[in-house]
Amino acid sequence: STTTSIPNVTVSGTYTNNGTLTVGTALSGTGGLTQSTTGTLNLGGTSTITTLTATAVGNTVNYTGAAQTVKATTYNNLTLSGNGAKTLQAGMTSITGNLSLSGTATTAMVVNLAIGGNLVIGTGTTFTTASNYTLSVAGTTNITGTYTDGSTGAKTLTGDITLNSGGVWNETAVSSYSIAGNFINNATTFTASTGIHTFTGNAAFSGSTTTSIPNVTVSGTYTNNRTLTVGTALSGTGGLTQGATGILSIGGTCGIATLTASAVGNTVIYSGTANPQTALPITYYNLTLTQNGKTFATPPTVNGTLDLRLYS
């Protein structure tokens, strides 16, 4: 039950960690260390041990030092804390549990990475993807630090995405996204690329920050409860429903199969510069038409306010 804290550990045999083992300076040796389901391993320095087995469900390996190289193995729960850059090595392609960043740790993803649990990017931390590597998260994604996507590889985010106040979401490369959960955007900064963002679940958009995505495809059923701006194309075989507090701004084409915008209080804005911009002939509550001409195949119904203006 007591933490075993030893600065320098060399393993030449085969050991199993069932409690909490803290190695402050160096974990080395030609042997093997296996994490049991109850094992917590805190590594403050180098980890050059020949074999580290950390796949048991429930165990956690925590890199707590300054700049560190993360050993290439499969982890259940992996925590990157402390400060400085944590370097992920080729050969580490899977985290079966959670990946958490805390302190002021930073990491750059240099492998295709599949996370079987949750991704937590804490306050003061930075998670960066690069090159053409792919990222998948089976659980939730929670961001209070900085997420920078510089990779052209596909991203698959299955659980809810929560962007907290202070958080930064910045897509610097063009890649495709498949998102199945709720999208809760309270981020300080949100920047999406022109890659297609496909929403596949039965969920909602919410949060105080405008979610501005150039290309949105809806193949599931989503409800917009806040402000969603689609700059280039809103499409898909699914349905988008405007909640009572929903504001939807469409700057380009609108080819989505079903748009439901009759809820009292919601607003749809057609803000495209195409002349004319084609709009859907449905029932709206508040409808705003800006910029150049708009065309409807048949007359729409507006139950609230029709606002015609030159600018948004």
PDB file of C-alpha atoms in Angstrom, residues 150-275:
ATOM      1  CA  GLY A 150      -0.959  19.279 -38.515  1.00  0.00           C
ATOM      2  CA  SER A 151      -1.607  15.834 -39.983  1.00  0.00           C
ATOM      3  CA  THR A 152      -3.381  14.946 -43.211  1.00  0.00           C
ATOM      4  CA  GLY A 153      -4.338  11.515 -41.826  1.00  0.00           C
ATOM      5  CA  ALA A 154      -7.970  10.729 -41.043  1.00  0.00           C
ATOM      6  CA  LYS A 155      -9.340  11.444 -37.555  1.00  0.00           C
ATOM      7  CA  THR A 156     -12.079   9.257 -36.038  1.00  0.00           C
ATOM      8  CA  LEU A 157     -13.552  10.591 -32.780  1.00  0.00           C
ATOM      9  CA  THR A 158     -16.312   8.323 -31.527  1.00  0.00           C
ATOM     10  CA  GLY A 159     -17.305   9.785 -28.154  1.00  0.00           C
ATOM     11  CA  ASP A 160     -18.383  13.250 -27.064  1.00  0.00           C
ATOM     12  CA  ILE A 161     -15.977  16.117 -27.769  1.00  0.00           C
ATOM     13  CA  THR A 162     -15.793  18.792 -25.056  1.00  0.00           C
ATOM     14  CA  LEU A 163     -13.760  21.931 -25.713  1.00  0.00           C
ATOM     15  CA  ASN A 164     -13.461  23.841 -22.457  1.00  0.00           C
ATOM     16  CA  SER A 165     -12.818  27.519 -21.776  1.00  0.00           C
ATOM     17  CA  GLY A 166      -9.119  28.158 -22.349  1.00  0.00           C
ATOM     18  CA  GLY A 167      -8.913  25.323 -24.841  1.00  0.00           C
ATOM     19  CA  VAL A 168      -7.552  25.706 -28.371  1.00  0.00           C
ATOM     20  CA  TRP A 169      -8.556  23.570 -31.371  1.00  0.00           C
ATOM     21  CA  ASN A 170      -6.415  24.421 -34.387  1.00  0.00           C
ATOM     22  CA  GLU A 171      -6.400  22.457 -37.656  1.00  0.00           C
ATOM     23  CA  THR A 172      -3.329  23.539 -39.628  1.00  0.00           C
ATOM     24  CA  ALA A 173      -3.488  20.716 -42.196  1.00  0.00           C
ATOM     25  CA  VAL A 174      -6.394  19.486 -44.302  1.00  0.00           C
ATOM     26  CA  SER A 175      -7.714  16.129 -43.108  1.00  0.00           C
ATOM     27  CA  SER A 176     -11.045  14.349 -42.820  1.00  0.00           C
ATOM     28  CA  TYR A 177     -12.917  13.967 -39.538  1.00  0.00           C
ATOM     29  CA  SER A 178     -15.533  11.401 -38.549  1.00  0.00           C
ATOM     30  CA  ILE A 179     -17.340  12.486 -35.366  1.00  0.00           C
ATOM     31  CA  ALA A 180     -20.076  10.428 -33.689  1.00  0.00           C
ATOM     32  CA  GLY A 181     -20.741  12.184 -30.378  1.00  0.00           C
ATOM     33  CA  ASN A 182     -21.913  15.517 -29.040  1.00  0.00           C
ATOM     34  CA  PHE A 183     -19.789  18.522 -30.019  1.00  0.00           C
ATOM     35  CA  ILE A 184     -19.613  20.924 -27.026  1.00  0.00           C
ATOM     36  CA  ASN A 185     -17.616  24.000 -28.001  1.00  0.00           C
ATOM     37  CA  ASN A 186     -16.633  26.467 -25.268  1.00  0.00           C
ATOM     38  CA  ALA A 187     -13.102  26.831 -26.626  1.00  0.00           C
ATOM     39  CA  THR A 188     -11.159  30.074 -26.521  1.00  0.00           C
ATOM     40  CA  THR A 189     -10.032  29.440 -30.102  1.00  0.00           C
ATOM     41  CA  PHE A 190     -11.597  27.105 -32.668  1.00  0.00           C
ATOM     42  CA  THR A 191     -10.170  26.853 -36.195  1.00  0.00           C
ATOM     43  CA  ALA A 192     -11.207  24.131 -38.645  1.00  0.00           C
ATOM     44  CA  SER A 193      -9.615  23.300 -41.986  1.00  0.00           C
ATOM     45  CA  THR A 194     -11.392  22.801 -45.310  1.00  0.00           C
ATOM     46  CA  GLY A 195     -11.370  19.013 -44.850  1.00  0.00           C
ATOM     47  CA  ILE A 196     -14.737  17.252 -44.738  1.00  0.00           C
ATOM     48  CA  HIS A 197     -16.082  16.897 -41.187  1.00  0.00           C
ATOM     49  CA  THR A 198     -18.650  14.099 -41.133  1.00  0.00           C
ATOM     50  CA  PHE A 199     -21.049  13.823 -38.183  1.00  0.00           C
ATOM     51  CA  THR A 200     -22.338  10.277 -37.941  1.00  0.00           C
ATOM     52  CA  GLY A 201     -24.103   9.988 -34.578  1.00  0.00           C
ATOM     53  CA  ASN A 202     -27.361  10.932 -32.899  1.00  0.00           C
ATOM     54  CA  ALA A 203     -26.161  13.964 -30.979  1.00  0.00           C
ATOM     55  CA  ALA A 204     -25.991  17.763 -30.788  1.00  0.00           C
ATOM     56  CA  PHE A 205     -23.903  20.902 -31.267  1.00  0.00           C
ATOM     57  CA  SER A 206     -23.728  23.148 -28.207  1.00  0.00           C
ATOM     58  CA  GLY A 207     -21.459  25.567 -26.349  1.00  0.00           C
ATOM     59  CA  SER A 208     -20.812  29.298 -26.209  1.00  0.00           C
ATOM     60  CA  THR A 209     -18.187  29.443 -29.004  1.00  0.00           C
ATOM     61  CA  THR A 210     -19.197  29.594 -32.651  1.00  0.00           C
ATOM     62  CA  THR A 211     -18.425  26.295 -34.389  1.00  0.00           C
ATOM     63  CA  SER A 212     -17.256  27.369 -37.830  1.00  0.00           C
ATOM     64  CA  ILE A 213     -16.463  24.501 -40.207  1.00  0.00           C
ATOM     65  CA  PRO A 214     -16.201  25.035 -43.983  1.00  0.00           C
ATOM     66  CA  ASN A 215     -17.320  21.526 -45.026  1.00  0.00           C
ATOM     67  CA  VAL A 216     -19.935  19.677 -42.952  1.00  0.00           C
ATOM     68  CA  THR A 217     -21.497  16.342 -43.884  1.00  0.00           C
ATOM     69  CA  VAL A 218     -24.249  14.934 -41.685  1.00  0.00           C
ATOM     70  CA  SER A 219     -24.944  11.224 -42.085  1.00  0.00           C
ATOM     71  CA  GLY A 220     -26.533  10.856 -38.652  1.00  0.00           C
ATOM     72  CA  THR A 221     -29.097  12.984 -36.821  1.00  0.00           C
ATOM     73  CA  TYR A 222     -27.842  16.157 -35.156  1.00  0.00           C
ATOM     74  CA  THR A 223     -29.457  19.046 -33.310  1.00  0.00           C
ATOM     75  CA  ASN A 224     -27.900  22.509 -33.383  1.00  0.00           C
ATOM     76  CA  ASN A 225     -28.434  24.305 -30.079  1.00  0.00           C
ATOM     77  CA  ARG A 226     -25.975  27.169 -30.513  1.00  0.00           C
ATOM     78  CA  THR A 227     -24.137  28.813 -33.451  1.00  0.00           C
ATOM     79  CA  LEU A 228     -22.960  26.665 -36.347  1.00  0.00           C
ATOM     80  CA  THR A 229     -21.351  28.316 -39.375  1.00  0.00           C
ATOM     81  CA  VAL A 230     -20.823  26.253 -42.525  1.00  0.00           C
ATOM     82  CA  GLY A 231     -18.764  28.214 -45.011  1.00  0.00           C
ATOM     83  CA  THR A 232     -18.604  26.037 -48.120  1.00  0.00           C
ATOM     84  CA  ALA A 233     -20.963  23.033 -48.096  1.00  0.00           C
ATOM     85  CA  LEU A 234     -23.605  21.500 -45.844  1.00  0.00           C
ATOM     86  CA  SER A 235     -24.431  18.048 -47.211  1.00  0.00           C
ATOM     87  CA  GLY A 236     -25.161  14.454 -46.296  1.00  0.00           C
ATOM     88  CA  THR A 237     -27.895  11.839 -46.160  1.00  0.00           C
ATOM     89  CA  GLY A 238     -28.735  12.601 -42.523  1.00  0.00           C
ATOM     90  CA  GLY A 239     -30.698  15.306 -40.781  1.00  0.00           C
ATOM     91  CA  LEU A 240     -29.908  18.569 -38.996  1.00  0.00           C
ATOM     92  CA  THR A 241     -32.521  20.008 -36.652  1.00  0.00           C
ATOM     93  CA  GLN A 242     -32.390  23.545 -35.335  1.00  0.00           C
ATOM     94  CA  GLY A 243     -33.060  23.770 -31.610  1.00  0.00           C
ATOM     95  CA  ALA A 244     -34.870  26.804 -30.220  1.00  0.00           C
ATOM     96  CA  THR A 245     -31.514  28.530 -29.534  1.00  0.00           C
ATOM     97  CA  GLY A 246     -29.843  27.370 -32.737  1.00  0.00           C
ATOM     98  CA  ILE A 247     -28.281  29.762 -35.247  1.00  0.00           C
ATOM     99  CA  LEU A 248     -27.177  28.209 -38.532  1.00  0.00           C
ATOM    100  CA  SER A 249     -25.234  30.252 -41.066  1.00  0.00           C
ATOM    101  CA  ILE A 250     -24.779  28.684 -44.516  1.00  0.00           C
ATOM    102  CA  GLY A 251     -22.198  30.353 -46.726  1.00  0.00           C
ATOM    103  CA  GLY A 252     -22.150  27.903 -49.615  1.00  0.00           C
ATOM    104  CA  THR A 253     -24.201  25.035 -50.978  1.00  0.00           C
ATOM    105  CA  CYS A 254     -26.872  23.269 -48.969  1.00  0.00           C
ATOM    106  CA  GLY A 255     -27.493  19.699 -50.132  1.00  0.00           C
ATOM    107  CA  ILE A 256     -28.323  18.038 -46.816  1.00  0.00           C
ATOM    108  CA  ALA A 257     -31.185  15.535 -47.052  1.00  0.00           C
ATOM    109  CA  THR A 258     -33.194  16.988 -44.138  1.00  0.00           C
ATOM    110  CA  LEU A 259     -33.012  20.420 -42.512  1.00  0.00           C
ATOM    111  CA  THR A 260     -35.661  21.069 -39.860  1.00  0.00           C
ATOM    112  CA  ALA A 261     -35.779  24.717 -38.810  1.00  0.00           C
ATOM    113  CA  SER A 262     -39.290  25.324 -37.454  1.00  0.00           C
ATOM    114  CA  ALA A 263     -38.514  25.483 -33.702  1.00  0.00           C
ATOM    115  CA  VAL A 264     -39.622  28.791 -32.182  1.00  0.00           C
ATOM    116  CA  GLY A 265     -36.643  31.135 -31.775  1.00  0.00           C
ATOM    117  CA  ASN A 266     -34.124  29.501 -34.114  1.00  0.00           C
ATOM    118  CA  THR A 267     -32.537  31.330 -37.047  1.00  0.00           C
ATOM    119  CA  VAL A 268     -31.158  30.169 -40.388  1.00  0.00           C
ATOM    120  CA  ILE A 269     -28.932  32.594 -42.317  1.00  0.00           C
ATOM    121  CA  TYR A 270     -28.061  32.171 -45.991  1.00  0.00           C
ATOM    122  CA  SER A 271     -24.909  34.281 -46.264  1.00  0.00           C
ATOM    123  CA  GLY A 272     -23.287  33.008 -49.448  1.00  0.00           C
ATOM    124  CA  THR A 273     -21.799  35.304 -52.073  1.00  0.00           C
ATOM    125  CA  ALA A 274     -22.880  33.130 -55.027  1.00  0.00           C
ATOM    126  CA  ASN A 275     -25.454  34.918 -57.150  1.00  0.00           C
TER     127      ASN A 275
END
